[in-house]
PDB file of C-alpha atoms in Angstrom:
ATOM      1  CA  UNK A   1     -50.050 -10.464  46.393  1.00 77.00           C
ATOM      2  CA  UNK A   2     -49.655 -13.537  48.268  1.00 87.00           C
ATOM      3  CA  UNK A   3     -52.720 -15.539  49.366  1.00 92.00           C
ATOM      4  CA  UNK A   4     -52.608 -15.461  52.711  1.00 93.00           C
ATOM      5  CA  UNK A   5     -51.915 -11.843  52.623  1.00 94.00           C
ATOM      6  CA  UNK A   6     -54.995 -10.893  50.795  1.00 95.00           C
ATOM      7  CA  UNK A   7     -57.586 -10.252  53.248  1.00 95.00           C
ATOM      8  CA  UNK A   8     -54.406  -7.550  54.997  1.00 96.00           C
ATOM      9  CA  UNK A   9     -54.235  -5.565  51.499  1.00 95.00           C
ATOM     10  CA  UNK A  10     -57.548  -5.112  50.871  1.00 96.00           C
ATOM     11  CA  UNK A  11     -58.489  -3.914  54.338  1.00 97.00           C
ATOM     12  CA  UNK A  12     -60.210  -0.642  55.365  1.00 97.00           C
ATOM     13  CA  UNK A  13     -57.671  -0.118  57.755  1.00 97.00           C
ATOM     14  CA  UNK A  14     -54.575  -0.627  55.114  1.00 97.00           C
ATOM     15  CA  UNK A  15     -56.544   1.514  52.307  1.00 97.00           C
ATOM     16  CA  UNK A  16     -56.665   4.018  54.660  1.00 98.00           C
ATOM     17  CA  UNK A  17     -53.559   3.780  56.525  1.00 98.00           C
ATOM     18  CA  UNK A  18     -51.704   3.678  53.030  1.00 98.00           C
ATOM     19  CA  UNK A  19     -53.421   6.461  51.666  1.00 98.00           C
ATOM     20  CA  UNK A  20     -52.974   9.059  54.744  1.00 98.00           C
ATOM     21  CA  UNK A  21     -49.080   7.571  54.695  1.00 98.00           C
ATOM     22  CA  UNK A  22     -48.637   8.794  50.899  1.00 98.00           C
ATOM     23  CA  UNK A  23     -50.559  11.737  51.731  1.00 98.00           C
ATOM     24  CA  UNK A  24     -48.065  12.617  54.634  1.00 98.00           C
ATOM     25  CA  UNK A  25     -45.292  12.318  52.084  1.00 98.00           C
ATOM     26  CA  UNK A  26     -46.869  14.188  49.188  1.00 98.00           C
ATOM     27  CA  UNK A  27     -46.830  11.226  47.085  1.00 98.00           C
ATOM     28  CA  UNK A  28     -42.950  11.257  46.767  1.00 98.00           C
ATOM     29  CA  UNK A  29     -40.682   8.537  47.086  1.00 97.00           C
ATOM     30  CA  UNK A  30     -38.302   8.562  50.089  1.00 98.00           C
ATOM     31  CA  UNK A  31     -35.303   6.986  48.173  1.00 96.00           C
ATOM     32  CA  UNK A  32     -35.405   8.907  44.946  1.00 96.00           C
ATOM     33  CA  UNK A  33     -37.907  11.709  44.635  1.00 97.00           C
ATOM     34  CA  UNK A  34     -39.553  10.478  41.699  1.00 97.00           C
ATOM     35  CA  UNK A  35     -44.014   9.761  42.045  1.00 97.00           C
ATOM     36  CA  UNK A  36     -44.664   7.567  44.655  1.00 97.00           C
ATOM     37  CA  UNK A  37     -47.716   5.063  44.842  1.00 95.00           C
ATOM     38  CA  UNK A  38     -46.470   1.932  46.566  1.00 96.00           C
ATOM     39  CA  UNK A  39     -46.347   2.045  50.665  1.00 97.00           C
ATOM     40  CA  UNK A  40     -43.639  -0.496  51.368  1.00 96.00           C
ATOM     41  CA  UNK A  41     -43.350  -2.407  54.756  1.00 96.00           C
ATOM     42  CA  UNK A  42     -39.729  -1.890  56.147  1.00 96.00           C
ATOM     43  CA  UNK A  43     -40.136  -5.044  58.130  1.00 95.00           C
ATOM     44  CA  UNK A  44     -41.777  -7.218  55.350  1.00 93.00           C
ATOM     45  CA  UNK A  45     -44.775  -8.815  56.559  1.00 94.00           C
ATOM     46  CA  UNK A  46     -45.013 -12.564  56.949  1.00 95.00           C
ATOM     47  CA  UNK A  47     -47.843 -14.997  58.518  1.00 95.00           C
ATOM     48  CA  UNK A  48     -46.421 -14.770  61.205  1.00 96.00           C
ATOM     49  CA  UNK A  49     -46.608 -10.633  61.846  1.00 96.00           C
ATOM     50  CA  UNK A  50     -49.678  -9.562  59.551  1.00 96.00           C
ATOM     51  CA  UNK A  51     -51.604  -9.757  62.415  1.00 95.00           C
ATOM     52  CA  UNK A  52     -49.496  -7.286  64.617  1.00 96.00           C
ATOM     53  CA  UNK A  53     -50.417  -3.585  63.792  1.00 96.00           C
ATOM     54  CA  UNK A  54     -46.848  -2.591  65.100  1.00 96.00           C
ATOM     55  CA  UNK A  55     -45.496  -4.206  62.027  1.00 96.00           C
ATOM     56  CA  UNK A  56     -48.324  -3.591  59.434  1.00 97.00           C
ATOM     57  CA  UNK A  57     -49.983  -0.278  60.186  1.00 98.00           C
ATOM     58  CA  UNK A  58     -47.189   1.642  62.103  1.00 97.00           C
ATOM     59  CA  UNK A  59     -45.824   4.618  60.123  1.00 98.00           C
ATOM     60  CA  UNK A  60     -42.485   3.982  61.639  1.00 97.00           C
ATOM     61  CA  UNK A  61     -42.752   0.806  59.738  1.00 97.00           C
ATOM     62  CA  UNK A  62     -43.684   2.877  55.979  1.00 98.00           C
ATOM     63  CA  UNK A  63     -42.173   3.999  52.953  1.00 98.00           C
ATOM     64  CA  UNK A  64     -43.397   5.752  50.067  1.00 98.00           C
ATOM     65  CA  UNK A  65     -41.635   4.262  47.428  1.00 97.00           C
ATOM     66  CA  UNK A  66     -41.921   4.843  43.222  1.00 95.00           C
ATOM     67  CA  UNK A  67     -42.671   1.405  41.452  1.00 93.00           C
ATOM     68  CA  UNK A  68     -39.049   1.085  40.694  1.00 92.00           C
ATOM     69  CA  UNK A  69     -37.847   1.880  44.013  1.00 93.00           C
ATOM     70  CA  UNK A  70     -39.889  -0.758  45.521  1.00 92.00           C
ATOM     71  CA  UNK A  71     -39.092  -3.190  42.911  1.00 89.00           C
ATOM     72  CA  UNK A  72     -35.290  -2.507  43.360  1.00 88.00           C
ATOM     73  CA  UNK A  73     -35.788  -3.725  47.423  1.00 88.00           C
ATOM     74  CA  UNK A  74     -38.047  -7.179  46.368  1.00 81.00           C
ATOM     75  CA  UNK A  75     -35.280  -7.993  43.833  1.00 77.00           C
ATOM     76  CA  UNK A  76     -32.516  -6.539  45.614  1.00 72.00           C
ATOM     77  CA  UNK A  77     -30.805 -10.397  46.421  1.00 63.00           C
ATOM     78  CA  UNK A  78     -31.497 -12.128  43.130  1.00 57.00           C
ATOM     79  CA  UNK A  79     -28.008 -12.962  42.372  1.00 51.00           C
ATOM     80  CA  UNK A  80     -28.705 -13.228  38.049  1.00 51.00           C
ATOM     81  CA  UNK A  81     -31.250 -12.060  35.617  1.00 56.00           C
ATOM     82  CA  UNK A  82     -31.877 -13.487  32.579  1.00 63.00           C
ATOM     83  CA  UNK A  83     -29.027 -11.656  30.702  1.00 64.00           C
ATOM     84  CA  UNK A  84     -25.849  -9.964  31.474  1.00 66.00           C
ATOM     85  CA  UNK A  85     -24.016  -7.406  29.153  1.00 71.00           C
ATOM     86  CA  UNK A  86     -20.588  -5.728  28.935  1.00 74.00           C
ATOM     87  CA  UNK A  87     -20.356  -2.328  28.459  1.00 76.00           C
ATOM     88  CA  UNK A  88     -19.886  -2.857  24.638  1.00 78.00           C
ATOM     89  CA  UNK A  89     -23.295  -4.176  25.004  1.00 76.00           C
ATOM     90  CA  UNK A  90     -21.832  -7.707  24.265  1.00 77.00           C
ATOM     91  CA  UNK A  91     -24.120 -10.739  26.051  1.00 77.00           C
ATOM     92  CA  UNK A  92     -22.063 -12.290  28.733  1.00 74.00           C
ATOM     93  CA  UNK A  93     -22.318 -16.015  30.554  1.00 71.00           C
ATOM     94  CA  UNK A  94     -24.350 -16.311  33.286  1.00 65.00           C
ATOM     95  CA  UNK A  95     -22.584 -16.159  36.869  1.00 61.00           C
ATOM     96  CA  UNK A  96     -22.434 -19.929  37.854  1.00 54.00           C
ATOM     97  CA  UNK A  97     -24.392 -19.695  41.143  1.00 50.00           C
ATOM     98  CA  UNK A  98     -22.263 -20.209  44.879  1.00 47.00           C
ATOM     99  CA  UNK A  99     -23.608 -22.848  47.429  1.00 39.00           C
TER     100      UNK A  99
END
């Protein structure tokens, strides 16, 4: 959780805006099916919009998404992890990033 976003994510009105959300979507996730436990922000908030309950407390704005799910959308641009393999299983060289 980012710093500035703290005081947000540990509100009364997030706890219980987050729980009624999951509640509405009997705790399954609204890409896969699979347990859900993370209300994601479709608009992701920033400093500049965590003050603006249209953007951080507006249903239209939710997702109930499973842990993987939700990581999937946070890591969904990162061009490279760590390790690449073939189908054989066989390590391959990283892809040289583009500028």
């Amino acid at each position: 959780m980012k710093a500035w976003a703290k005081a947000f994510y540990l509100s009364a009105a997030w706890e219980q805006t987050r729980a009624a959300y999951l509640m509405s979507q009997d705790y399954i996730c609204e890409r896969c099916g699979e347990p859900a436990k993370v209300v994601h922000h479709k608009q992701y908030i920033t400093k500049e919009n965590i003050g603006d309950a249209g953007v951080t407390l507006c249903w239209d704005n939710l997702e109930a998404l499973c842990q993987d799910c939700h990581n999937k959308e946070h890591h969904r641009k990162e061009r490279q992890r760590r390790y690449r393999f073939d189908e054989d299983g066989g390590i391959l060289p990283p892809i040289s990033k583009k500028n």
